[in-house]
Amino acid sequence: MTKVITYGTYDFLHEGHIRLLERAKALGDYLIVGVTADDFDMARGKINVRQSLMERVEAIRQTGLADKIIIEEYEGQKIDDIRRYEVDIFTVGSDWVGKFDYLNEFCKVVYLDRTEGISSTEIRSQHQSLRIGLVGETNIVNKFKNECHFVNGIEITGIYASSKGVLDRELQDLASKTEDYVDLLKKCDAVYIASKPSEHYAQVKTALESDVNVLCESPITMTVDQFKELSDLAYERKLVLMDGIKTAYSLAFNRMMLLIKSGIIGEILSVDTTCTSLIDIDEDNPPKHLWNSITAWGPTALLPIFKIFGTDYVQTMRFSKPLKGDDDFDLFTKISFIYDAGVASIKVGQGVKSEGEMVISGTKGYVYVPAPWWKTDYFEVRYENPSENKRYFYQLEGEGIRYEILSFLNMIKGRKSYNRVSPEISRQIIEIVGNKRELQNGSIF
Ligand code: C2G
């Protein structure tokens, strides 16, 4: 007798799950189905599981496909189960390719093709998965795809990318199945756009016109007028247009914001943020229109400033230096903001390196967030007397992307309170990032 085992959460059991169970059963004579316990899902970082363990087990039982149902409660249990039940084949969907190869030591491992875009019925019915399409060709798309696996109720339908170079195998395979952008939109309820900033406007517009919700890497557009047009369009069509700044969804960042608003460092007088990265720049072939210092880092660096002081600054002073041989590529920018209540500054570089920290200074103490502050799980509140200093640590799951995806999902379901970047902040980010005067060598404006 060939024994097969498979595992899953099986939240609101759907056709994709059932097809997988049928094919798993067909691999042998006896099927064991492991259903994840709530605690185990929490420990493995899976969020948004809506049904209780009992409901999920009952749904599996009703399919009549499982000869035995077990509960998966701990990391490493799969090895124990395979041994205990003398399993011959372990199987799971192709979204896990490679992840369970280590079980080959104990039994045969088979990855079965997932059922993509499981249903064409509207996600507005509460339990339907959200079918999401990816757009873009930067590494962040790989990260985003990986994070989608942790958010229950999300299905990746496909990816549209102008080049496939940096995409991982799974995405390259998906990309080769997508004919064009409009074709992708037809199969989606939502898209995540991480293409070049110059392409955002047209892509967001086409998506909204196709009744598809949009999460777009910040800046959403390069001009305030375009942003207004797209916001109005989203509003008219009752769609979500969300600004993708992952730091806004990090737990530590949000807790820190609440703490300083509660007065823990007194009145705030200054906020200073630095975000830089070194990239390979081919001087013979300048990276025209790619993410430069202000487009790649500006939105993140500006976020805490606008959240703390608002967007009503009195004056700015800016120093920008372009890449040699490409006046369009902003290599380094420093901007100072003067507010009635205090001052702030951002320092961003793409091809320049500095200490990526954030310091928020107040009348009673200061907050120090070490580099890289934009994906922090840790910060310190420091006082004159160091014995009063406090350290805070919050687990950061997936650089904030996981919670960004969950917020997007909740906003689509009509829960506006999940938005962490107000339209006013998005608008003001575009105002700053899109303010592209002729960049002369080291211009000040
Ligand atoms: N699945 C599928 N098609 C879908 C959705 C899911 O074939 N459209 C498969 C998954 O690949 C998995 C099973 O159905 O094999 C259960 O999916 P989930 O409930 O999402 O569980 P998952 O998080 O994949 O857990 O220890 C847990 C297991 O590792 C898998």
Short mmCIF file of C-alpha atoms and ligand atoms in Angstrom, two decimals:
data_model
loop_
_atom_site.label_atom_id
_atom_site.label_comp_id
_atom_site.label_asym_id
_atom_site.label_seq_id
_atom_site.Cartn_x
_atom_site.Cartn_y
_atom_site.Cartn_z
CA MET A 1 0.00 0.00 0.00
CA THR A 2 1.39 3.42 -0.98
CA LYS A 3 0.84 6.03 1.70
CA VAL A 4 0.74 9.71 0.74
CA ILE A 5 0.86 12.69 3.08
CA THR A 6 0.11 16.36 2.43
CA TYR A 7 -0.27 19.43 4.61
CA GLY A 8 -2.03 22.74 4.49
CA THR A 9 -4.03 25.40 6.29
CA TYR A 10 -7.13 24.90 4.09
CA ASP A 11 -8.80 28.13 5.13
CA PHE A 12 -12.18 28.36 3.39
CA LEU A 13 -11.49 25.21 1.42
CA HIS A 14 -11.65 25.95 -2.30
CA GLU A 15 -11.30 24.25 -5.64
CA GLY A 16 -7.51 24.73 -5.66
CA HIS A 17 -7.18 22.79 -2.40
CA ILE A 18 -9.60 20.10 -3.51
CA ARG A 19 -7.82 19.53 -6.83
CA LEU A 20 -4.57 19.20 -4.96
CA LEU A 21 -6.06 16.67 -2.55
CA GLU A 22 -7.51 14.65 -5.44
CA ARG A 23 -4.16 14.47 -7.20
CA ALA A 24 -2.39 13.68 -3.92
CA LYS A 25 -4.80 10.83 -3.33
CA ALA A 26 -4.20 9.54 -6.87
CA LEU A 27 -0.47 9.23 -6.13
CA GLY A 28 -1.15 6.27 -3.81
CA ASP A 29 -3.74 4.22 -1.94
CA TYR A 30 -3.99 6.00 1.40
CA LEU A 31 -4.04 9.78 1.97
CA ILE A 32 -3.09 11.49 5.22
CA VAL A 33 -3.92 15.19 5.41
CA GLY A 34 -2.15 17.38 7.96
CA VAL A 35 -4.08 20.52 8.93
CA THR A 36 -2.06 23.33 10.52
CA ALA A 37 -2.90 24.29 14.10
CA ASP A 38 -3.56 28.01 14.69
CA ASP A 39 -0.41 28.34 16.79
CA PHE A 40 1.70 26.68 14.14
CA ASP A 41 0.46 29.07 11.45
CA MET A 42 1.28 31.95 13.75
CA ALA A 43 4.76 30.59 14.41
CA ARG A 44 5.49 30.13 10.71
CA GLY A 45 4.36 33.71 10.06
CA LYS A 46 1.19 32.91 8.12
CA ILE A 47 -1.30 35.69 8.67
CA ASN A 48 -4.98 36.19 7.96
CA VAL A 49 -6.24 32.66 8.63
CA ARG A 50 -9.92 33.22 9.25
CA GLN A 51 -11.42 29.82 10.10
CA SER A 52 -10.78 27.92 13.30
CA LEU A 53 -8.85 24.65 13.27
CA MET A 54 -12.06 22.72 13.90
CA GLU A 55 -13.85 24.32 10.95
CA ARG A 56 -10.88 23.63 8.67
CA VAL A 57 -10.63 19.99 9.77
CA GLU A 58 -14.36 19.52 9.29
CA ALA A 59 -14.16 20.87 5.73
CA ILE A 60 -11.40 18.38 4.89
CA ARG A 61 -13.41 15.55 6.43
CA GLN A 62 -16.41 16.45 4.28
CA THR A 63 -14.42 16.09 1.06
CA GLY A 64 -14.18 12.37 1.78
CA LEU A 65 -10.69 12.40 0.26
CA ALA A 66 -8.66 11.98 3.46
CA ASP A 67 -8.21 8.52 4.92
CA LYS A 68 -6.71 10.11 8.00
CA ILE A 69 -6.58 13.69 9.25
CA ILE A 70 -3.84 14.86 11.59
CA ILE A 71 -2.97 18.23 13.10
CA GLU A 72 0.37 19.88 12.31
CA GLU A 73 1.56 21.56 15.48
CA TYR A 74 5.31 22.09 15.36
CA GLU A 75 8.31 22.76 13.16
CA GLY A 76 9.92 19.48 12.17
CA GLN A 77 6.74 17.44 12.69
CA LYS A 78 6.68 16.38 9.04
CA ILE A 79 9.72 14.13 9.62
CA ASP A 80 8.08 12.63 12.71
CA ASP A 81 4.83 11.98 10.82
CA ILE A 82 6.55 10.40 7.80
CA ARG A 83 8.32 7.99 10.11
CA ARG A 84 5.37 7.30 12.38
CA TYR A 85 2.89 6.57 9.58
CA GLU A 86 5.48 4.95 7.28
CA VAL A 87 4.71 7.38 4.51
CA ASP A 88 5.97 6.73 0.96
CA ILE A 89 5.21 10.06 -0.70
CA PHE A 90 5.10 13.61 0.65
CA THR A 91 3.34 16.03 -1.66
CA VAL A 92 2.48 19.71 -1.65
CA GLY A 93 1.73 22.45 -4.23
CA SER A 94 4.33 23.88 -6.59
CA ASP A 95 4.46 27.14 -4.61
CA TRP A 96 6.72 25.19 -2.25
CA VAL A 97 9.17 23.86 -4.88
CA GLY A 98 12.53 23.19 -3.26
CA LYS A 99 11.37 23.98 0.28
CA PHE A 100 10.72 20.38 1.23
CA ASP A 101 13.58 18.71 -0.65
CA TYR A 102 15.09 17.84 2.74
CA LEU A 103 12.29 15.27 3.18
CA ASN A 104 13.75 13.23 0.28
CA GLU A 105 15.88 11.57 2.91
CA PHE A 106 12.73 10.04 4.42
CA CYS A 107 10.35 9.48 1.50
CA LYS A 108 9.66 10.58 -2.08
CA VAL A 109 8.80 14.29 -2.46
CA VAL A 110 6.37 15.35 -5.21
CA TYR A 111 5.44 18.96 -5.98
CA LEU A 112 2.09 19.17 -7.74
CA ASP A 113 1.14 22.09 -9.96
CA ARG A 114 -0.98 24.59 -8.17
CA THR A 115 -4.30 25.70 -9.58
CA GLU A 116 -3.72 29.32 -10.51
CA GLY A 117 -6.41 32.01 -10.45
CA ILE A 118 -8.77 29.48 -8.94
CA SER A 119 -11.98 31.30 -9.56
CA SER A 120 -13.30 34.04 -11.74
CA THR A 121 -16.05 34.95 -9.32
CA GLU A 122 -15.67 38.29 -7.60
CA ILE A 123 -13.45 38.56 -4.54
CA ARG A 124 -16.07 40.88 -3.12
CA SER A 125 -17.71 37.77 -1.83
CA GLN A 126 -15.86 37.71 1.47
CA HIS A 127 -14.14 34.34 1.31
CA GLN A 128 -12.87 34.37 -2.23
CA SER A 129 -9.10 34.65 -2.64
CA LEU A 130 -7.76 37.90 -4.01
CA ARG A 131 -6.19 37.30 -7.43
CA ILE A 132 -3.17 39.51 -7.66
CA GLY A 133 -0.96 40.22 -10.69
CA LEU A 134 2.61 41.46 -10.41
CA VAL A 135 4.14 44.13 -12.62
CA GLY A 136 7.81 45.00 -12.80
CA GLU A 137 11.31 43.67 -13.08
CA THR A 138 13.11 44.63 -9.87
CA ASN A 139 14.18 42.35 -7.06
CA ILE A 140 11.38 43.60 -4.83
CA VAL A 141 8.90 41.69 -6.99
CA ASN A 142 10.58 38.43 -5.91
CA LYS A 143 10.31 39.46 -2.27
CA PHE A 144 6.69 40.47 -2.72
CA LYS A 145 5.82 37.13 -4.31
CA ASN A 146 7.48 35.25 -1.44
CA GLU A 147 5.58 37.32 1.11
CA CYS A 148 2.25 36.60 -0.62
CA HIS A 149 2.71 32.97 0.41
CA PHE A 150 2.40 34.03 4.04
CA VAL A 151 -0.83 35.93 3.61
CA ASN A 152 -3.77 33.65 3.46
CA GLY A 153 -6.38 34.52 0.85
CA ILE A 154 -4.00 35.74 -1.88
CA GLU A 155 -3.42 34.06 -5.23
CA ILE A 156 -0.73 35.23 -7.63
CA THR A 157 -2.17 35.10 -11.11
CA GLY A 158 0.79 36.15 -13.22
CA ILE A 159 3.49 38.71 -13.79
CA TYR A 160 4.08 41.26 -16.49
CA ALA A 161 7.74 42.26 -16.77
CA SER A 162 9.65 44.01 -19.55
CA SER A 163 12.76 41.97 -18.73
CA LYS A 164 13.09 38.77 -16.73
CA GLY A 165 16.74 38.99 -15.64
CA VAL A 166 16.32 39.49 -11.90
CA LEU A 167 13.16 37.41 -11.51
CA ASP A 168 13.47 34.05 -9.77
CA ARG A 169 12.59 30.79 -11.51
CA GLU A 170 8.98 30.69 -10.34
CA LEU A 171 8.33 34.21 -11.63
CA GLN A 172 10.22 33.64 -14.88
CA ASP A 173 7.93 30.69 -15.58
CA LEU A 174 4.87 32.75 -14.76
CA ALA A 175 6.13 35.70 -16.85
CA SER A 176 6.47 33.54 -19.92
CA LYS A 177 2.75 32.75 -19.70
CA THR A 178 1.67 36.40 -19.78
CA GLU A 179 1.15 37.82 -23.25
CA ASP A 180 0.72 41.46 -22.33
CA TYR A 181 -0.38 43.75 -19.53
CA VAL A 182 -4.05 43.96 -20.49
CA ASP A 183 -4.15 40.20 -20.73
CA LEU A 184 -2.88 39.99 -17.12
CA LEU A 185 -5.41 42.56 -15.89
CA LYS A 186 -8.29 40.46 -17.18
CA LYS A 187 -7.31 37.70 -14.76
CA CYS A 188 -6.79 39.89 -11.68
CA ASP A 189 -8.70 41.64 -8.93
CA ALA A 190 -5.59 43.64 -8.01
CA VAL A 191 -2.07 44.40 -9.20
CA TYR A 192 1.16 45.18 -7.42
CA ILE A 193 3.19 47.58 -9.55
CA ALA A 194 6.96 47.81 -9.06
CA SER A 195 8.03 48.83 -12.54
CA LYS A 196 10.17 51.88 -13.33
CA PRO A 197 8.62 55.05 -11.85
CA SER A 198 8.21 56.57 -15.32
CA GLU A 199 5.86 53.69 -16.24
CA HIS A 200 3.65 53.86 -13.15
CA TYR A 201 1.17 56.44 -14.39
CA ALA A 202 0.15 54.58 -17.55
CA GLN A 203 0.09 51.20 -15.82
CA VAL A 204 -1.94 52.39 -12.83
CA LYS A 205 -4.39 54.16 -15.14
CA THR A 206 -4.91 51.09 -17.32
CA ALA A 207 -5.44 48.93 -14.23
CA LEU A 208 -8.03 51.27 -12.72
CA GLU A 209 -9.82 51.55 -16.05
CA SER A 210 -9.99 47.76 -16.07
CA ASP A 211 -11.57 47.80 -12.57
CA VAL A 212 -8.47 46.39 -10.93
CA ASN A 213 -7.25 47.60 -7.50
CA VAL A 214 -3.68 48.90 -7.34
CA LEU A 215 -0.82 48.73 -4.87
CA CYS A 216 2.00 50.76 -6.43
CA GLU A 217 5.54 51.23 -5.17
CA SER A 218 5.95 54.86 -4.15
CA PRO A 219 6.01 57.34 -5.89
CA ILE A 220 2.74 56.43 -7.57
CA THR A 221 3.32 59.05 -10.27
CA MET A 222 5.91 61.69 -11.04
CA THR A 223 3.52 64.66 -11.05
CA VAL A 224 0.90 65.80 -8.58
CA ASP A 225 -1.64 66.36 -11.38
CA GLN A 226 -1.31 62.77 -12.53
CA PHE A 227 -1.73 61.58 -8.95
CA LYS A 228 -4.90 63.61 -8.56
CA GLU A 229 -6.28 62.22 -11.81
CA LEU A 230 -5.60 58.64 -10.71
CA SER A 231 -6.95 59.19 -7.18
CA ASP A 232 -10.17 60.60 -8.63
CA LEU A 233 -10.43 57.67 -11.01
CA ALA A 234 -9.95 55.17 -8.17
CA TYR A 235 -12.54 56.99 -6.07
CA GLU A 236 -15.14 57.07 -8.88
CA ARG A 237 -14.70 53.37 -9.54
CA LYS A 238 -14.62 52.46 -5.84
CA LEU A 239 -11.17 50.93 -6.20
CA VAL A 240 -8.16 50.99 -3.91
CA LEU A 241 -5.07 52.89 -5.00
CA MET A 242 -2.50 52.26 -2.29
CA ASP A 243 0.94 53.78 -1.93
CA GLY A 244 3.50 51.00 -1.45
CA ILE A 245 5.90 52.04 1.28
CA LYS A 246 6.64 48.88 3.23
CA THR A 247 8.16 50.66 6.23
CA ALA A 248 4.74 52.17 6.95
CA TYR A 249 3.54 48.64 7.76
CA SER A 250 6.41 47.55 10.00
CA LEU A 251 5.34 46.91 13.56
CA ALA A 252 8.38 48.58 15.16
CA PHE A 253 7.90 51.70 13.04
CA ASN A 254 4.25 52.01 13.99
CA ARG A 255 4.90 51.40 17.69
CA MET A 256 7.65 54.01 17.62
CA MET A 257 5.29 56.55 16.04
CA LEU A 258 2.69 55.90 18.75
CA LEU A 259 5.29 56.22 21.50
CA ILE A 260 6.61 59.57 20.32
CA LYS A 261 3.07 60.88 19.80
CA SER A 262 2.38 59.94 23.41
CA GLY A 263 5.14 62.36 24.47
CA ILE A 264 7.87 59.93 25.52
CA ILE A 265 10.62 62.27 24.23
CA GLY A 266 8.69 65.50 24.84
CA GLU A 267 8.12 68.04 22.10
CA ILE A 268 9.73 67.02 18.82
CA LEU A 269 12.11 69.51 17.27
CA SER A 270 13.90 67.55 14.60
CA VAL A 271 13.66 64.40 12.47
CA ASP A 272 16.62 63.23 10.40
CA THR A 273 16.53 60.23 8.09
CA THR A 274 19.22 58.72 5.89
CA CYS A 275 18.70 55.97 3.30
CA THR A 276 21.45 54.97 0.88
CA SER A 277 22.57 52.02 -1.18
CA LEU A 278 25.48 51.21 -3.42
CA ILE A 279 24.59 49.91 -6.85
CA ASP A 280 26.60 48.82 -9.86
CA ILE A 281 26.45 51.74 -12.23
CA ASP A 282 27.60 51.13 -15.77
CA GLU A 283 29.02 54.53 -16.76
CA ASP A 284 28.95 53.65 -20.47
CA ASN A 285 25.33 52.73 -20.24
CA PRO A 286 23.78 55.07 -17.65
CA PRO A 287 20.68 53.73 -15.90
CA LYS A 288 18.33 56.30 -17.43
CA HIS A 289 14.92 56.44 -15.79
CA LEU A 290 15.71 53.64 -13.37
CA TRP A 291 15.14 54.04 -9.65
CA ASN A 292 17.60 56.76 -8.64
CA SER A 293 18.32 58.11 -5.17
CA ILE A 294 15.24 60.29 -4.83
CA THR A 295 12.78 57.89 -6.48
CA ALA A 296 14.12 54.79 -4.74
CA TRP A 297 14.59 56.27 -1.30
CA GLY A 298 12.71 59.59 -1.18
CA PRO A 299 9.28 58.17 -0.24
CA THR A 300 10.66 56.06 2.62
CA ALA A 301 12.90 58.84 3.94
CA LEU A 302 10.05 61.37 3.81
CA LEU A 303 7.47 59.15 5.48
CA PRO A 304 8.42 59.69 9.16
CA ILE A 305 8.89 63.40 8.59
CA PHE A 306 5.45 63.89 7.08
CA LYS A 307 3.91 61.60 9.70
CA ILE A 308 5.42 63.59 12.56
CA PHE A 309 5.39 67.18 11.32
CA GLY A 310 2.70 66.95 8.63
CA THR A 311 3.09 68.21 5.07
CA ASP A 312 2.73 71.90 5.76
CA TYR A 313 6.37 72.95 5.80
CA VAL A 314 7.37 76.57 5.41
CA GLN A 315 10.45 76.12 3.29
CA THR A 316 12.82 73.55 1.82
CA MET A 317 16.44 73.67 0.78
CA ARG A 318 17.80 70.97 -1.46
CA PHE A 319 21.15 69.83 -2.72
CA SER A 320 21.19 67.28 -5.55
CA LYS A 321 24.02 65.78 -7.50
CA PRO A 322 23.45 63.75 -10.67
CA LEU A 323 25.43 60.83 -11.95
CA LYS A 324 28.31 61.77 -14.22
CA GLY A 325 27.10 61.48 -17.79
CA ASP A 326 23.40 61.22 -16.90
CA ASP A 327 21.72 64.40 -15.71
CA ASP A 328 18.50 62.48 -15.20
CA PHE A 329 19.95 60.11 -12.64
CA ASP A 330 19.89 61.60 -9.17
CA LEU A 331 22.91 60.15 -7.37
CA PHE A 332 22.58 61.97 -4.08
CA THR A 333 20.09 64.40 -2.57
CA LYS A 334 19.84 66.13 0.76
CA ILE A 335 16.75 68.15 1.58
CA SER A 336 16.13 70.26 4.67
CA PHE A 337 12.59 71.15 5.70
CA ILE A 338 11.69 74.09 7.91
CA TYR A 339 8.40 73.82 9.81
CA ASP A 340 6.89 76.18 12.36
CA ALA A 341 7.38 73.47 14.98
CA GLY A 342 10.84 72.22 14.04
CA VAL A 343 13.20 71.08 11.31
CA ALA A 344 13.76 67.87 9.37
CA SER A 345 16.12 66.46 6.80
CA ILE A 346 16.44 63.55 4.43
CA LYS A 347 19.69 62.27 2.94
CA VAL A 348 19.31 59.75 0.12
CA GLY A 349 21.85 58.14 -2.16
CA GLN A 350 21.86 55.49 -4.85
CA GLY A 351 25.52 54.93 -5.58
CA VAL A 352 26.59 56.78 -2.40
CA LYS A 353 26.89 55.24 1.05
CA SER A 354 26.22 56.65 4.51
CA GLU A 355 24.94 55.42 7.87
CA GLY A 356 21.25 54.55 7.31
CA GLU A 357 19.89 55.69 10.62
CA MET A 358 17.01 57.80 11.88
CA VAL A 359 17.17 60.22 14.80
CA ILE A 360 14.13 61.99 16.25
CA SER A 361 15.07 64.68 18.75
CA GLY A 362 12.77 65.97 21.45
CA THR A 363 12.85 68.20 24.51
CA LYS A 364 13.04 65.24 26.92
CA GLY A 365 15.13 62.75 24.93
CA TYR A 366 15.57 61.24 21.51
CA VAL A 367 14.70 58.14 19.52
CA TYR A 368 17.54 56.39 17.78
CA VAL A 369 16.80 53.79 15.09
CA PRO A 370 19.95 52.05 13.87
CA ALA A 371 20.68 51.24 10.23
CA PRO A 372 18.86 50.10 8.23
CA TRP A 373 16.09 52.00 10.03
CA TRP A 374 13.55 51.40 7.22
CA LYS A 375 13.48 47.69 8.01
CA THR A 376 14.01 47.90 11.69
CA ASP A 377 12.77 45.57 14.36
CA TYR A 378 14.55 47.56 17.03
CA PHE A 379 14.85 51.12 18.35
CA GLU A 380 16.04 52.93 21.45
CA VAL A 381 14.61 55.80 23.43
CA ARG A 382 17.56 57.65 24.96
CA TYR A 383 17.71 60.21 27.75
CA GLU A 384 20.32 62.42 29.41
CA ASN A 385 20.68 59.78 32.10
CA PRO A 386 21.57 56.56 30.20
CA SER A 387 20.13 54.35 32.94
CA GLU A 388 16.66 55.56 31.88
CA ASN A 389 17.18 54.48 28.25
CA LYS A 390 14.70 51.98 26.91
CA ARG A 391 15.11 49.45 24.13
CA TYR A 392 12.23 48.16 22.06
CA PHE A 393 12.18 45.09 19.87
CA TYR A 394 9.33 43.90 17.62
CA GLN A 395 9.59 40.98 15.26
CA LEU A 396 9.64 42.26 11.67
CA GLU A 397 8.00 39.78 9.34
CA GLY A 398 9.10 40.13 5.71
CA GLU A 399 10.42 43.70 5.94
CA GLY A 400 6.84 44.93 6.45
CA ILE A 401 5.71 43.62 3.06
CA ARG A 402 3.54 40.92 4.63
CA TYR A 403 1.50 43.45 6.59
CA GLU A 404 1.43 45.79 3.60
CA ILE A 405 -0.23 43.01 1.58
CA LEU A 406 -2.69 42.28 4.39
CA SER A 407 -3.60 45.97 4.63
CA PHE A 408 -4.14 46.09 0.87
CA LEU A 409 -6.44 43.08 1.14
CA ASN A 410 -8.38 44.67 3.99
CA MET A 411 -8.71 47.97 2.17
CA ILE A 412 -10.14 46.17 -0.87
CA LYS A 413 -12.66 44.63 1.49
CA GLY A 414 -13.68 48.18 2.46
CA ARG A 415 -11.71 48.61 5.68
CA LYS A 416 -10.18 52.04 5.11
CA SER A 417 -8.55 52.18 8.53
CA TYR A 418 -5.77 49.92 7.26
CA ASN A 419 -4.19 52.66 5.16
CA ARG A 420 -0.95 53.86 6.76
CA VAL A 421 -0.01 56.43 4.10
CA SER A 422 -2.63 59.14 3.72
CA PRO A 423 -3.38 60.56 0.24
CA GLU A 424 -1.99 63.89 1.46
CA ILE A 425 1.34 62.24 2.31
CA SER A 426 1.39 60.43 -1.06
CA ARG A 427 0.72 63.75 -2.81
CA GLN A 428 3.45 65.55 -0.94
CA ILE A 429 5.95 62.76 -1.59
CA ILE A 430 5.28 63.17 -5.32
CA GLU A 431 5.67 66.93 -4.99
CA ILE A 432 9.17 66.43 -3.56
CA VAL A 433 10.30 63.40 -5.57
CA GLY A 434 8.89 64.73 -8.83
CA ASN A 435 10.45 68.17 -8.39
CA LYS A 436 13.11 67.58 -10.97
CA ARG A 437 14.80 70.85 -11.82
CA GLU A 438 17.64 70.72 -14.29
CA LEU A 439 20.20 68.89 -12.21
CA GLN A 440 23.45 70.69 -12.59
CA ASN A 441 26.47 69.47 -10.82
CA GLY A 442 25.59 69.96 -7.19
CA SER A 443 22.60 72.23 -7.63
CA ILE A 444 20.91 73.88 -4.69
CA PHE A 445 17.23 74.78 -4.87
N1 C2G B 1 -3.02 24.93 -3.32
C1 C2G B 1 -3.20 24.70 -4.68
N2 C2G B 1 -3.82 25.64 -5.44
C2 C2G B 1 -4.27 26.77 -4.89
C3 C2G B 1 -4.10 27.03 -3.52
C4 C2G B 1 -3.47 26.06 -2.74
O1 C2G B 1 -2.80 23.66 -5.23
N3 C2G B 1 -4.85 27.67 -5.68
C5 C2G B 1 -2.32 23.89 -2.49
C6 C2G B 1 -1.06 24.38 -1.80
O2 C2G B 1 0.05 24.37 -2.67
C7 C2G B 1 -0.92 23.39 -0.67
C8 C2G B 1 -2.38 23.09 -0.33
O3 C2G B 1 -3.18 23.48 -1.45
O4 C2G B 1 -0.28 22.21 -1.10
C9 C2G B 1 -2.84 23.82 0.92
O5 C2G B 1 -2.65 25.19 0.73
P1 C2G B 1 -2.69 26.21 1.98
O6 C2G B 1 -3.91 25.97 2.74
O7 C2G B 1 -2.41 27.57 1.46
O8 C2G B 1 -1.49 25.70 2.92
P2 C2G B 1 0.06 26.06 2.83
O9 C2G B 1 0.34 27.35 3.50
O10 C2G B 1 0.50 25.88 1.43
O11 C2G B 1 0.71 24.91 3.78
O12 C2G B 1 2.86 22.88 6.61
C10 C2G B 1 1.93 23.46 5.76
C11 C2G B 1 2.21 23.11 4.36
O13 C2G B 1 3.56 23.34 4.21
C12 C2G B 1 1.46 23.85 3.27
#
